[in-house]
XYZ file of N, CA, C and O in Angstrom:
380
model
N 0.846 -1.173 0.001
C -0.003 -0.001 -0.001
C 0.887 1.235 0.001
O 1.801 1.357 0.793
N 0.602 2.136 -0.911
C 1.388 3.356 -1.030
C 0.719 4.452 -0.213
O -0.478 4.710 -0.359
N 1.479 5.093 0.627
C 0.934 6.194 1.425
C 1.454 7.495 0.838
O 2.656 7.680 0.693
N 0.521 8.348 0.484
C 0.913 9.658 -0.029
C 0.698 10.689 1.057
O -0.228 10.607 1.846
N 1.533 11.698 1.036
C 1.431 12.771 2.008
C 0.499 13.849 1.464
O 0.658 14.326 0.341
N -0.486 14.218 2.251
C -1.445 15.253 1.863
C -0.920 16.595 2.336
O -0.576 16.755 3.506
N -0.837 17.576 1.426
C -0.340 18.897 1.831
C -1.222 19.534 2.903
O -2.447 19.373 2.893
N -0.636 20.271 3.837
C -1.418 20.915 4.903
C -2.465 21.890 4.383
O -3.524 22.050 4.997
N -2.199 22.532 3.251
C -3.175 23.466 2.686
C -4.446 22.720 2.287
O -5.564 23.194 2.513
N -4.286 21.537 1.728
C -5.437 20.731 1.330
C -6.248 20.318 2.548
O -7.471 20.380 2.552
N -5.553 19.899 3.603
C -6.244 19.533 4.833
C -6.987 20.721 5.422
O -8.114 20.579 5.907
N -6.383 21.901 5.374
C -7.034 23.095 5.907
C -8.277 23.451 5.089
O -9.318 23.813 5.659
N -8.188 23.334 3.760
C -9.342 23.642 2.909
C -10.481 22.651 3.142
O -11.652 23.032 3.166
N -10.138 21.393 3.324
C -11.165 20.392 3.609
C -11.829 20.688 4.951
O -13.053 20.608 5.091
N -11.020 21.058 5.957
C -11.568 21.383 7.270
C -12.491 22.598 7.196
O -13.587 22.594 7.792
N -12.079 23.624 6.469
C -12.918 24.823 6.322
C -14.219 24.469 5.598
O -15.299 24.940 5.978
N -14.137 23.629 4.582
C -15.337 23.213 3.869
C -16.297 22.427 4.744
O -17.512 22.620 4.678
N -15.741 21.548 5.579
C -16.593 20.770 6.484
C -17.261 21.658 7.536
O -18.437 21.480 7.856
N -16.521 22.626 8.047
C -17.094 23.558 9.031
C -18.186 24.405 8.379
O -19.275 24.589 8.952
N -17.925 24.906 7.175
C -18.930 25.716 6.481
C -20.167 24.886 6.163
O -21.307 25.364 6.307
N -19.968 23.649 5.739
C -21.105 22.769 5.479
C -21.905 22.482 6.740
O -23.140 22.423 6.713
N -21.195 22.298 7.851
C -21.886 22.067 9.123
C -22.702 23.267 9.557
O -23.828 23.123 10.039
N -22.127 24.459 9.363
C -22.884 25.676 9.702
C -24.105 25.825 8.816
O -25.168 26.254 9.275
N -23.988 25.476 7.552
C -25.135 25.593 6.648
C -26.227 24.627 7.077
O -27.400 24.999 7.138
N -25.870 23.371 7.361
C -26.882 22.407 7.790
C -27.508 22.833 9.101
O -28.713 22.646 9.313
N -26.715 23.386 10.019
C -27.259 23.873 11.283
C -28.312 24.945 11.022
O -29.400 24.935 11.611
N -27.995 25.888 10.125
C -28.940 26.972 9.823
C -30.204 26.438 9.167
O -31.314 26.856 9.512
N -30.052 25.507 8.234
C -31.222 24.972 7.531
C -32.103 24.180 8.498
O -33.334 24.347 8.510
N -31.488 23.322 9.295
C -32.283 22.543 10.248
C -32.950 23.430 11.288
O -34.089 23.191 11.694
N -32.274 24.476 11.712
C -32.865 25.401 12.672
C -34.060 26.134 12.057
O -35.074 26.317 12.706
N -33.931 26.513 10.770
C -35.054 27.159 10.091
C -36.242 26.208 9.948
O -37.405 26.621 10.042
N -35.968 24.927 9.711
C -37.046 23.972 9.526
C -37.691 23.538 10.838
O -38.914 23.356 10.909
N -36.865 23.344 11.872
C -37.396 22.782 13.109
C -37.955 23.820 14.077
O -38.934 23.548 14.772
N -37.324 24.987 14.172
C -37.793 26.038 15.079
C -37.866 27.365 14.318
O -37.063 28.263 14.543
N -38.814 27.508 13.423
C -38.849 28.720 12.600
C -39.150 29.993 13.393
O -38.771 31.086 12.973
N -39.778 29.879 14.549
C -40.106 31.066 15.330
C -38.913 31.663 16.055
O -38.900 32.843 16.381
N -37.905 30.845 16.328
C -36.735 31.318 17.085
C -35.538 31.670 16.206
O -34.488 32.012 16.719
N -35.681 31.534 14.922
C -34.543 31.821 14.035
C -34.499 33.295 13.692
O -35.504 33.996 13.732
N -33.316 33.724 13.316
C -33.138 35.130 12.988
C -32.604 35.326 11.580
O -32.601 34.407 10.757
N -32.113 36.528 11.364
C -31.599 36.878 10.040
C -30.296 36.141 9.726
O -30.018 35.854 8.558
N -29.521 35.809 10.752
C -28.245 35.139 10.512
C -28.479 33.747 9.930
O -27.840 33.354 8.948
N -29.401 32.990 10.509
C -29.695 31.661 9.992
C -30.241 31.734 8.568
O -29.885 30.936 7.709
N -31.116 32.690 8.317
C -31.669 32.853 6.967
C -30.610 33.229 5.955
O -30.591 32.717 4.834
N -29.687 34.118 6.356
C -28.627 34.532 5.437
C -27.672 33.382 5.150
O -27.240 33.191 4.008
N -27.346 32.603 6.171
C -26.438 31.460 5.967
C -27.092 30.425 5.068
O -26.457 29.896 4.145
N -28.360 30.131 5.303
C -29.061 29.136 4.481
C -29.206 29.614 3.039
O -28.948 28.863 2.097
N -29.589 30.865 2.851
C -29.753 31.390 1.488
C -28.410 31.508 0.785
O -28.297 31.220 -0.401
N -27.389 31.911 1.502
C -26.066 32.029 0.895
C -25.503 30.693 0.484
O -24.915 30.548 -0.583
N -25.696 29.674 1.306
C -25.231 28.336 0.943
C -25.979 27.778 -0.239
O -25.405 27.134 -1.118
N -27.278 28.038 -0.312
C -28.061 27.582 -1.460
C -27.597 28.297 -2.730
O -27.451 27.690 -3.771
N -27.333 29.596 -2.623
C -26.863 30.347 -3.782
C -25.503 29.865 -4.256
O -25.236 29.767 -5.455
N -24.630 29.530 -3.317
C -23.314 29.004 -3.703
C -23.430 27.626 -4.350
O -22.601 27.270 -5.181
N -24.441 26.869 -4.000
C -24.586 25.557 -4.613
C -24.946 25.675 -6.090
O -24.681 24.766 -6.871
N -25.561 26.777 -6.500
C -25.890 26.973 -7.904
C -24.718 27.507 -8.717
O -24.700 27.389 -9.925
N -23.739 28.076 -8.047
C -22.652 28.741 -8.741
C -21.867 27.847 -9.683
O -21.665 28.209 -10.843
N -21.423 26.666 -9.287
C -20.631 25.864 -10.212
C -21.398 25.421 -11.456
O -20.811 25.188 -12.486
N -22.712 25.320 -11.364
C -23.479 24.877 -12.514
C -23.657 26.003 -13.521
O -23.508 25.809 -14.719
N -23.913 27.207 -13.054
C -24.254 28.289 -13.954
C -23.091 29.206 -14.295
O -23.160 29.935 -15.271
N -22.048 29.189 -13.510
C -20.899 30.046 -13.780
C -19.691 29.139 -13.892
O -19.077 28.787 -12.913
N -19.393 28.741 -15.115
C -18.258 27.852 -15.332
C -17.318 28.504 -16.332
O -17.740 29.069 -17.337
N -16.042 28.435 -16.044
C -15.052 28.975 -16.968
C -14.963 28.071 -18.177
O -15.008 26.854 -18.077
N -14.859 28.672 -19.332
C -14.713 27.876 -20.547
C -13.307 28.081 -21.101
O -12.779 29.181 -21.110
N -12.744 27.003 -21.543
C -11.409 27.061 -22.122
C -11.572 27.125 -23.620
O -12.165 26.247 -24.234
N -11.066 28.177 -24.213
C -11.171 28.348 -25.658
C -9.789 28.274 -26.285
O -8.830 28.831 -25.764
N -9.769 27.629 -27.409
C -8.512 27.571 -28.150
C -8.352 28.868 -28.921
O -9.326 29.489 -29.340
N -7.116 29.299 -29.143
C -6.916 30.527 -29.922
C -7.409 30.332 -31.356
O -7.168 29.299 -31.974
N -8.144 31.315 -31.853
C -8.644 31.267 -33.217
C -9.982 30.577 -33.357
O -10.463 30.383 -34.449
N -10.587 30.168 -32.251
C -11.884 29.487 -32.302
C -12.914 30.407 -31.685
O -12.722 30.936 -30.598
N -14.025 30.589 -32.387
C -15.073 31.476 -31.909
C -16.001 30.798 -30.927
O -15.780 29.677 -30.490
N -17.100 31.484 -30.599
C -18.044 30.984 -29.588
C -18.754 29.708 -30.032
O -18.991 28.827 -29.247
N -19.118 29.617 -31.291
C -19.893 28.470 -31.754
C -19.002 27.283 -32.107
O -19.483 26.263 -32.573
N -17.711 27.387 -31.916
C -16.830 26.273 -32.191
C -16.189 26.328 -33.562
O -15.403 25.459 -33.910
N -16.539 27.317 -34.362
C -15.943 27.447 -35.690
C -14.770 28.398 -35.673
O -14.472 29.048 -34.687
N -14.097 28.462 -36.788
C -12.948 29.360 -36.897
C -13.461 30.791 -37.005
O -14.439 31.061 -37.693
N -12.792 31.715 -36.318
C -13.211 33.103 -36.304
C -13.119 33.674 -37.719
O -12.118 33.513 -38.410
N -14.190 34.315 -38.155
C -14.191 34.947 -39.468
C -14.567 34.006 -40.591
O -14.496 34.367 -41.744
N -14.965 32.777 -40.298
C -15.290 31.822 -41.361
C -16.801 31.609 -41.458
O -17.265 30.521 -41.724
N -17.575 32.661 -41.238
C -19.020 32.550 -41.360
C -19.647 31.713 -40.252
O -20.480 30.866 -40.525
N -19.261 31.955 -39.026
C -19.799 31.198 -37.904
C -21.218 31.631 -37.637
O -21.520 32.815 -37.584
N -22.103 30.656 -37.485
C -23.488 30.962 -37.167
C -23.791 30.491 -35.757
O -23.014 29.768 -35.152
N -24.951 30.888 -35.257
C -25.363 30.447 -33.935
C -26.127 29.126 -33.997
O -26.445 28.545 -32.983
N -26.443 28.666 -35.187
C -27.166 27.405 -35.333
C -26.231 26.241 -35.054
O -25.062 26.269 -35.392
N -26.768 25.205 -34.438
C -25.933 24.034 -34.169
C -25.801 23.206 -35.440
O -26.730 23.088 -36.231
N -24.640 22.616 -35.615
C -24.417 21.789 -36.788
C -25.034 20.421 -36.576
O -25.016 19.887 -35.481
N -25.569 19.861 -37.634
C -26.128 18.539 -37.569
C -25.000 17.521 -37.560
O -24.109 17.575 -38.397
N -25.062 16.596 -36.644
C -24.014 15.583 -36.585
C -24.314 14.488 -37.588
O -25.437 14.052 -37.735
N -23.266 14.059 -38.255
C -23.422 12.984 -39.203
C -22.626 11.795 -38.721
O -21.421 11.883 -38.553
N -23.311 10.709 -38.494
C -22.646 9.510 -38.006
C -22.342 8.612 -39.195
O -23.136 8.478 -40.116
N -21.186 8.014 -39.207
C -20.786 7.146 -40.294
C -19.966 7.898 -41.311
O -19.946 9.121 -41.367
N -19.279 7.175 -42.139
C -18.347 7.807 -43.077
C -18.974 8.156 -44.404
O -18.491 9.020 -45.107
N -20.074 7.503 -44.800
C -20.565 7.683 -46.150
C -21.817 8.515 -46.277
O -22.733 8.128 -46.980
N -21.914 9.652 -45.622
C -23.126 10.457 -45.754
C -23.003 11.369 -46.963
O -21.991 12.011 -47.182
N -24.046 11.431 -47.738
C -24.040 12.268 -48.925
C -24.603 13.642 -48.630
O -24.956 13.981 -47.500
N -24.699 14.491 -49.652
C -25.258 15.834 -49.454
C -26.745 15.744 -49.093
O -27.458 14.874 -49.574
N -27.198 16.640 -48.258
C -28.600 16.599 -47.823
C -29.466 17.364 -48.761
O -29.183 18.405 -49.199
């Protein structure tokens, strides 16, 4: 069995993530179980954690190759916004 050494920065980030996740669950459970005794802090923590959960899905960095436009075609070569039809197989004729 090979044992690899985990950098301390990674351990610290994991610990911070676990603490933040624990605080979020605490706020959500407190809002659900005792809604009359909760305050703005619990609501802000719960809403902020929910908002952060959407971030990776909707805000993702895209890696673009130089000379390639948004639609995947070469810049300046008549790129359209329409998606290209995929042709499977080697012997497709003109449509």
